Short mmCIF file of C-alpha atoms in Angstrom, two decimals:
data_model
loop_
_atom_site.label_atom_id
_atom_site.label_comp_id
_atom_site.label_asym_id
_atom_site.label_seq_id
_atom_site.Cartn_x
_atom_site.Cartn_y
_atom_site.Cartn_z
CA ALA A 10 11.62 4.92 0.78
CA GLN A 11 7.99 4.86 0.57
CA THR A 12 5.97 1.31 1.48
CA VAL A 13 2.50 0.04 1.33
CA THR A 14 1.24 -2.28 3.48
CA GLN A 15 -1.98 -4.49 3.25
CA SER A 16 -1.95 -6.07 6.22
CA GLN A 17 -5.35 -8.61 4.97
CA PRO A 18 -4.54 -11.18 2.79
CA GLU A 19 -7.94 -12.24 2.54
CA MET A 20 -11.43 -11.21 3.21
CA SER A 21 -14.62 -12.31 2.91
CA VAL A 22 -17.99 -10.62 2.15
CA GLN A 23 -21.57 -11.67 2.14
CA GLU A 24 -23.04 -10.44 -0.57
CA ALA A 25 -25.02 -7.22 -0.34
CA GLU A 26 -23.40 -6.36 2.87
CA THR A 27 -20.12 -3.67 3.06
CA VAL A 28 -17.05 -4.35 3.90
CA THR A 29 -13.22 -2.45 3.99
CA LEU A 30 -9.72 -3.10 2.77
CA SER A 31 -7.08 -1.64 4.86
CA CYS A 32 -3.94 -0.32 3.86
CA THR A 33 -1.36 1.81 5.11
CA TYR A 34 1.89 3.23 3.71
CA ASP A 35 5.27 5.53 4.44
CA THR A 36 6.22 8.21 3.24
CA SER A 37 8.20 11.59 3.66
CA GLU A 38 6.59 13.70 1.26
CA SER A 39 3.51 15.83 1.56
CA ASP A 40 2.32 15.42 -2.16
CA TYR A 41 1.46 12.24 -3.27
CA TYR A 42 -1.06 10.12 -5.32
CA LEU A 43 -3.25 6.59 -3.84
CA PHE A 44 -4.95 4.29 -5.81
CA TRP A 45 -6.71 0.75 -6.04
CA TYR A 46 -6.08 -1.47 -8.59
CA LYS A 47 -8.87 -4.20 -9.24
CA GLN A 48 -7.25 -7.50 -10.51
CA PRO A 49 -10.57 -9.98 -11.42
CA PRO A 50 -9.77 -13.83 -12.00
CA SER A 51 -7.87 -14.12 -14.84
CA ARG A 52 -8.59 -11.24 -16.26
CA GLN A 53 -6.62 -7.16 -16.37
CA MET A 54 -5.88 -4.75 -13.31
CA ILE A 55 -8.34 -1.90 -13.60
CA LEU A 56 -8.59 1.02 -11.77
CA VAL A 57 -11.17 1.18 -9.02
CA ILE A 58 -10.40 5.45 -7.29
CA ARG A 59 -7.27 7.57 -6.80
CA GLN A 60 -6.84 9.93 -3.91
CA GLU A 61 -4.61 13.25 -4.22
CA ALA A 62 -3.26 14.19 -0.98
CA TYR A 63 -3.77 17.51 -1.46
CA LYS A 64 -7.36 17.06 -1.26
CA GLN A 65 -9.51 16.84 1.88
CA GLN A 66 -12.58 14.92 0.44
CA ASN A 67 -12.55 11.15 0.13
CA ALA A 68 -12.72 9.83 -3.83
CA THR A 69 -15.82 7.95 -4.12
CA GLU A 70 -16.94 5.94 -7.41
CA ASN A 71 -20.29 4.51 -7.29
CA ARG A 72 -20.72 1.94 -4.07
CA PHE A 73 -16.05 2.11 -3.73
CA SER A 74 -15.38 5.10 -1.39
CA VAL A 75 -12.19 5.58 0.27
CA ASN A 76 -11.44 6.78 3.72
CA PHE A 77 -8.67 8.81 3.36
CA GLN A 78 -6.29 10.20 6.51
CA LYS A 79 -3.44 11.22 5.85
CA ALA A 80 -1.85 12.44 9.29
CA ALA A 81 -2.38 7.93 10.20
CA LYS A 82 -1.24 7.48 6.86
CA SER A 83 -4.18 5.54 5.86
CA PHE A 84 -6.24 4.72 2.46
CA SER A 85 -8.90 2.67 2.95
CA LEU A 86 -11.25 1.24 0.69
CA LYS A 87 -14.60 0.42 0.85
CA ILE A 88 -16.86 -1.62 -0.85
CA SER A 89 -21.48 -1.32 -0.03
CA ASP A 90 -23.56 -3.12 -1.49
CA SER A 91 -20.92 -5.80 -2.56
CA GLN A 92 -21.46 -8.05 -5.68
CA LEU A 93 -20.17 -11.48 -6.72
CA GLY A 94 -18.40 -9.62 -9.39
CA ASP A 95 -16.86 -8.06 -6.39
CA ALA A 96 -14.42 -10.52 -5.91
CA ALA A 97 -11.10 -10.03 -7.22
CA MET A 98 -7.38 -9.05 -5.84
CA TYR A 99 -7.62 -5.95 -4.61
CA PHE A 100 -4.42 -3.92 -4.35
CA CYS A 101 -3.51 -0.50 -3.20
CA ALA A 102 -0.45 1.22 -4.68
CA TYR A 103 1.57 5.23 -3.69
CA ARG A 104 2.76 7.21 -6.59
CA SER A 105 5.09 10.22 -5.35
CA ALA A 106 3.02 13.49 -7.25
CA TRP A 107 7.03 14.71 -8.59
CA ALA A 108 6.52 13.52 -12.54
CA GLY A 109 9.16 12.34 -13.99
CA GLY A 110 12.28 9.59 -12.72
CA SER A 111 11.61 6.87 -10.70
CA GLN A 112 9.31 8.84 -8.01
CA GLY A 113 6.79 8.60 -11.06
CA ASN A 114 6.53 4.46 -10.10
CA LEU A 115 3.58 3.23 -8.98
CA ILE A 116 4.76 1.50 -5.05
CA PHE A 117 2.05 -1.69 -4.82
CA GLY A 118 0.78 -3.19 -1.92
CA LYS A 119 1.17 -7.28 -1.58
CA GLY A 120 -2.84 -7.18 -2.13
CA THR A 121 -6.09 -7.74 -0.52
CA LYS A 122 -7.72 -11.15 -1.71
CA LEU A 123 -12.04 -10.89 -1.97
CA SER A 124 -14.51 -13.26 -1.67
CA VAL A 125 -18.00 -12.58 -1.89
CA LYS A 126 -20.28 -15.00 -0.83
CA PRO A 127 -23.78 -15.74 -1.96
CA ASP B 18 -10.38 2.76 -24.44
CA VAL B 19 -6.61 2.54 -24.30
CA LYS B 20 -5.66 -1.05 -25.17
CA VAL B 21 -2.65 -2.85 -23.94
CA THR B 22 -2.15 -5.98 -25.42
CA GLN B 23 0.26 -8.40 -24.63
CA SER B 24 1.38 -10.82 -27.50
CA SER B 25 0.96 -13.79 -24.84
CA ARG B 26 -1.56 -14.81 -22.75
CA TYR B 27 0.30 -18.50 -21.33
CA LEU B 28 3.77 -19.46 -22.22
CA VAL B 29 6.24 -23.01 -20.99
CA LYS B 30 9.59 -22.29 -22.20
CA ARG B 31 12.86 -24.92 -21.04
CA THR B 32 15.48 -23.38 -18.88
CA GLY B 33 17.90 -21.93 -20.50
CA GLU B 34 15.88 -20.56 -23.59
CA LYS B 35 16.03 -16.73 -24.70
CA VAL B 36 12.26 -15.58 -23.92
CA PHE B 37 10.35 -12.40 -25.70
CA LEU B 38 7.50 -10.82 -24.05
CA GLU B 39 5.50 -8.39 -26.26
CA CYS B 40 3.60 -5.49 -24.76
CA VAL B 41 1.73 -2.99 -27.58
CA GLN B 42 -0.21 0.44 -25.95
CA ASP B 43 -2.52 1.52 -28.61
CA MET B 44 -3.14 5.05 -27.72
CA ASP B 45 0.54 7.24 -28.05
CA HIS B 46 1.72 6.75 -24.22
CA GLU B 47 4.98 7.99 -22.61
CA ASN B 48 5.04 5.86 -20.50
CA MET B 49 5.59 2.15 -20.21
CA PHE B 50 6.43 -0.17 -17.85
CA TRP B 51 6.95 -4.52 -16.76
CA TYR B 52 5.76 -5.58 -13.37
CA ARG B 53 6.28 -9.65 -12.02
CA GLN B 54 3.30 -10.64 -10.17
CA ASP B 55 3.87 -13.02 -7.65
CA PRO B 56 1.39 -15.02 -5.16
CA GLY B 57 2.20 -13.30 -1.51
CA LEU B 58 4.39 -10.30 -2.71
CA GLY B 59 2.19 -8.41 -5.01
CA LEU B 60 3.57 -6.66 -7.58
CA ARG B 61 7.10 -5.63 -8.62
CA LEU B 62 9.09 -3.20 -11.26
CA ILE B 63 11.54 -4.87 -13.52
CA TYR B 64 11.82 -1.97 -16.23
CA PHE B 65 10.32 1.40 -17.20
CA SER B 66 10.55 3.25 -20.38
CA TYR B 67 9.92 7.12 -20.15
CA ASP B 68 10.46 7.73 -23.96
CA VAL B 69 11.75 5.55 -27.03
CA LYS B 70 15.35 3.89 -26.12
CA MET B 71 15.09 4.96 -22.52
CA LYS B 72 15.00 2.53 -20.12
CA GLU B 73 15.18 2.89 -16.42
CA LYS B 74 15.35 -0.38 -14.01
CA GLY B 75 12.89 -1.22 -11.30
CA ASP B 76 13.21 -3.30 -8.40
CA ILE B 77 14.32 -6.54 -10.08
CA PRO B 78 16.12 -5.79 -13.45
CA GLU B 79 18.30 -8.86 -12.69
CA GLY B 80 18.09 -11.45 -15.57
CA TYR B 81 16.42 -9.05 -17.06
CA SER B 82 16.45 -6.66 -20.10
CA VAL B 83 14.14 -4.78 -21.92
CA SER B 84 13.73 -2.98 -25.32
CA ARG B 85 11.52 -0.21 -26.38
CA GLU B 86 12.34 0.40 -30.40
CA LYS B 87 8.95 2.36 -30.97
CA LYS B 88 6.52 4.06 -28.80
CA GLU B 89 4.04 1.54 -28.69
CA ARG B 90 6.29 -1.25 -28.29
CA PHE B 91 7.82 -2.18 -25.11
CA SER B 92 9.59 -5.99 -25.03
CA LEU B 93 10.34 -7.62 -21.75
CA ILE B 94 13.31 -10.51 -22.36
CA LEU B 95 14.50 -13.03 -20.88
CA GLU B 96 18.51 -13.99 -22.12
CA SER B 97 18.67 -17.22 -20.70
CA ALA B 98 15.41 -18.42 -18.56
CA SER B 99 15.78 -19.92 -15.00
CA THR B 100 13.03 -21.88 -13.30
CA ASN B 101 12.68 -18.62 -10.55
CA GLN B 102 11.56 -16.58 -13.38
CA THR B 103 8.07 -18.67 -13.16
CA SER B 104 5.17 -16.04 -13.08
CA MET B 105 2.86 -13.86 -14.00
CA TYR B 106 4.13 -10.80 -16.51
CA LEU B 107 1.92 -7.75 -16.51
CA CYS B 108 2.66 -4.97 -18.63
CA ALA B 109 1.62 -1.27 -17.81
CA SER B 110 1.06 1.89 -19.77
CA SER B 111 -0.03 5.59 -18.93
CA PHE B 112 0.61 9.00 -20.09
CA GLU B 113 2.63 11.25 -18.63
CA THR B 114 1.75 15.38 -18.31
CA GLY B 115 4.78 16.35 -17.38
CA ASP B 116 2.95 17.78 -13.91
CA SER B 117 1.32 16.49 -11.15
CA SER B 118 -1.79 16.93 -12.62
CA GLY B 119 -1.55 13.03 -11.25
CA ALA B 120 -2.90 11.54 -15.31
CA ASN B 121 -0.80 9.06 -14.91
CA VAL B 122 -3.01 5.75 -14.09
CA LEU B 123 -1.87 2.53 -15.18
CA THR B 124 -3.77 0.98 -17.75
CA PHE B 125 -2.20 -2.72 -17.93
CA GLY B 126 -2.74 -5.65 -20.12
CA ALA B 127 -4.45 -9.22 -19.61
CA GLY B 128 -1.00 -10.21 -18.60
CA SER B 129 1.51 -13.65 -19.44
CA ARG B 130 2.27 -16.04 -17.30
CA LEU B 131 4.92 -17.78 -18.07
CA THR B 132 6.05 -21.07 -16.87
CA VAL B 133 10.04 -21.99 -17.21
CA LEU B 134 10.93 -25.67 -16.88
#
């Protein structure tokens, strides 16, 4: 069974600085998807970024980028120029590439709470 | 934008009560999910559904049941609420392409925070 581990329960960053959130996963599959979701306080969870395992290039979305190391099974999220609105819980998630059945469900890590200091 | 609406943001129920948590999505998504979110435990899948009247157990189905009579609506039912079911419940939906294109990003509702006394 696949597992996702976020080893940092809490992180803190100064506004305008850069922070990296760690995520490792365990799988025997070669084709899968990885996600970072953001859950702001009292607000709904939204997708931050997605990475297909077959792609070598790291995904980027504006100030958010990932460092995907497939051999190491590592998928870290880098937030550049941190803003107060980045304060949230961040969840790393894994999904098998197989489309149907329970293998298609997301497996979430336990989350990292990011605080942004003004 | 896809919207996933959870009918109740906050609920307080008593032990033994039957509880219904309703979730409606407006973009014709095939897949719908119910998660439970607890501090330090992340999100755990309770039940999911890939089509109307279809349901499959997730990781923690005990004490819960679900109903999907219409494609847009997925209900979570606590037949007899207990204090250990006090939690945040998240509904989500996704479009399933049937291949591995990855068009299956989850869209979440705002959550329903249930307190069982």
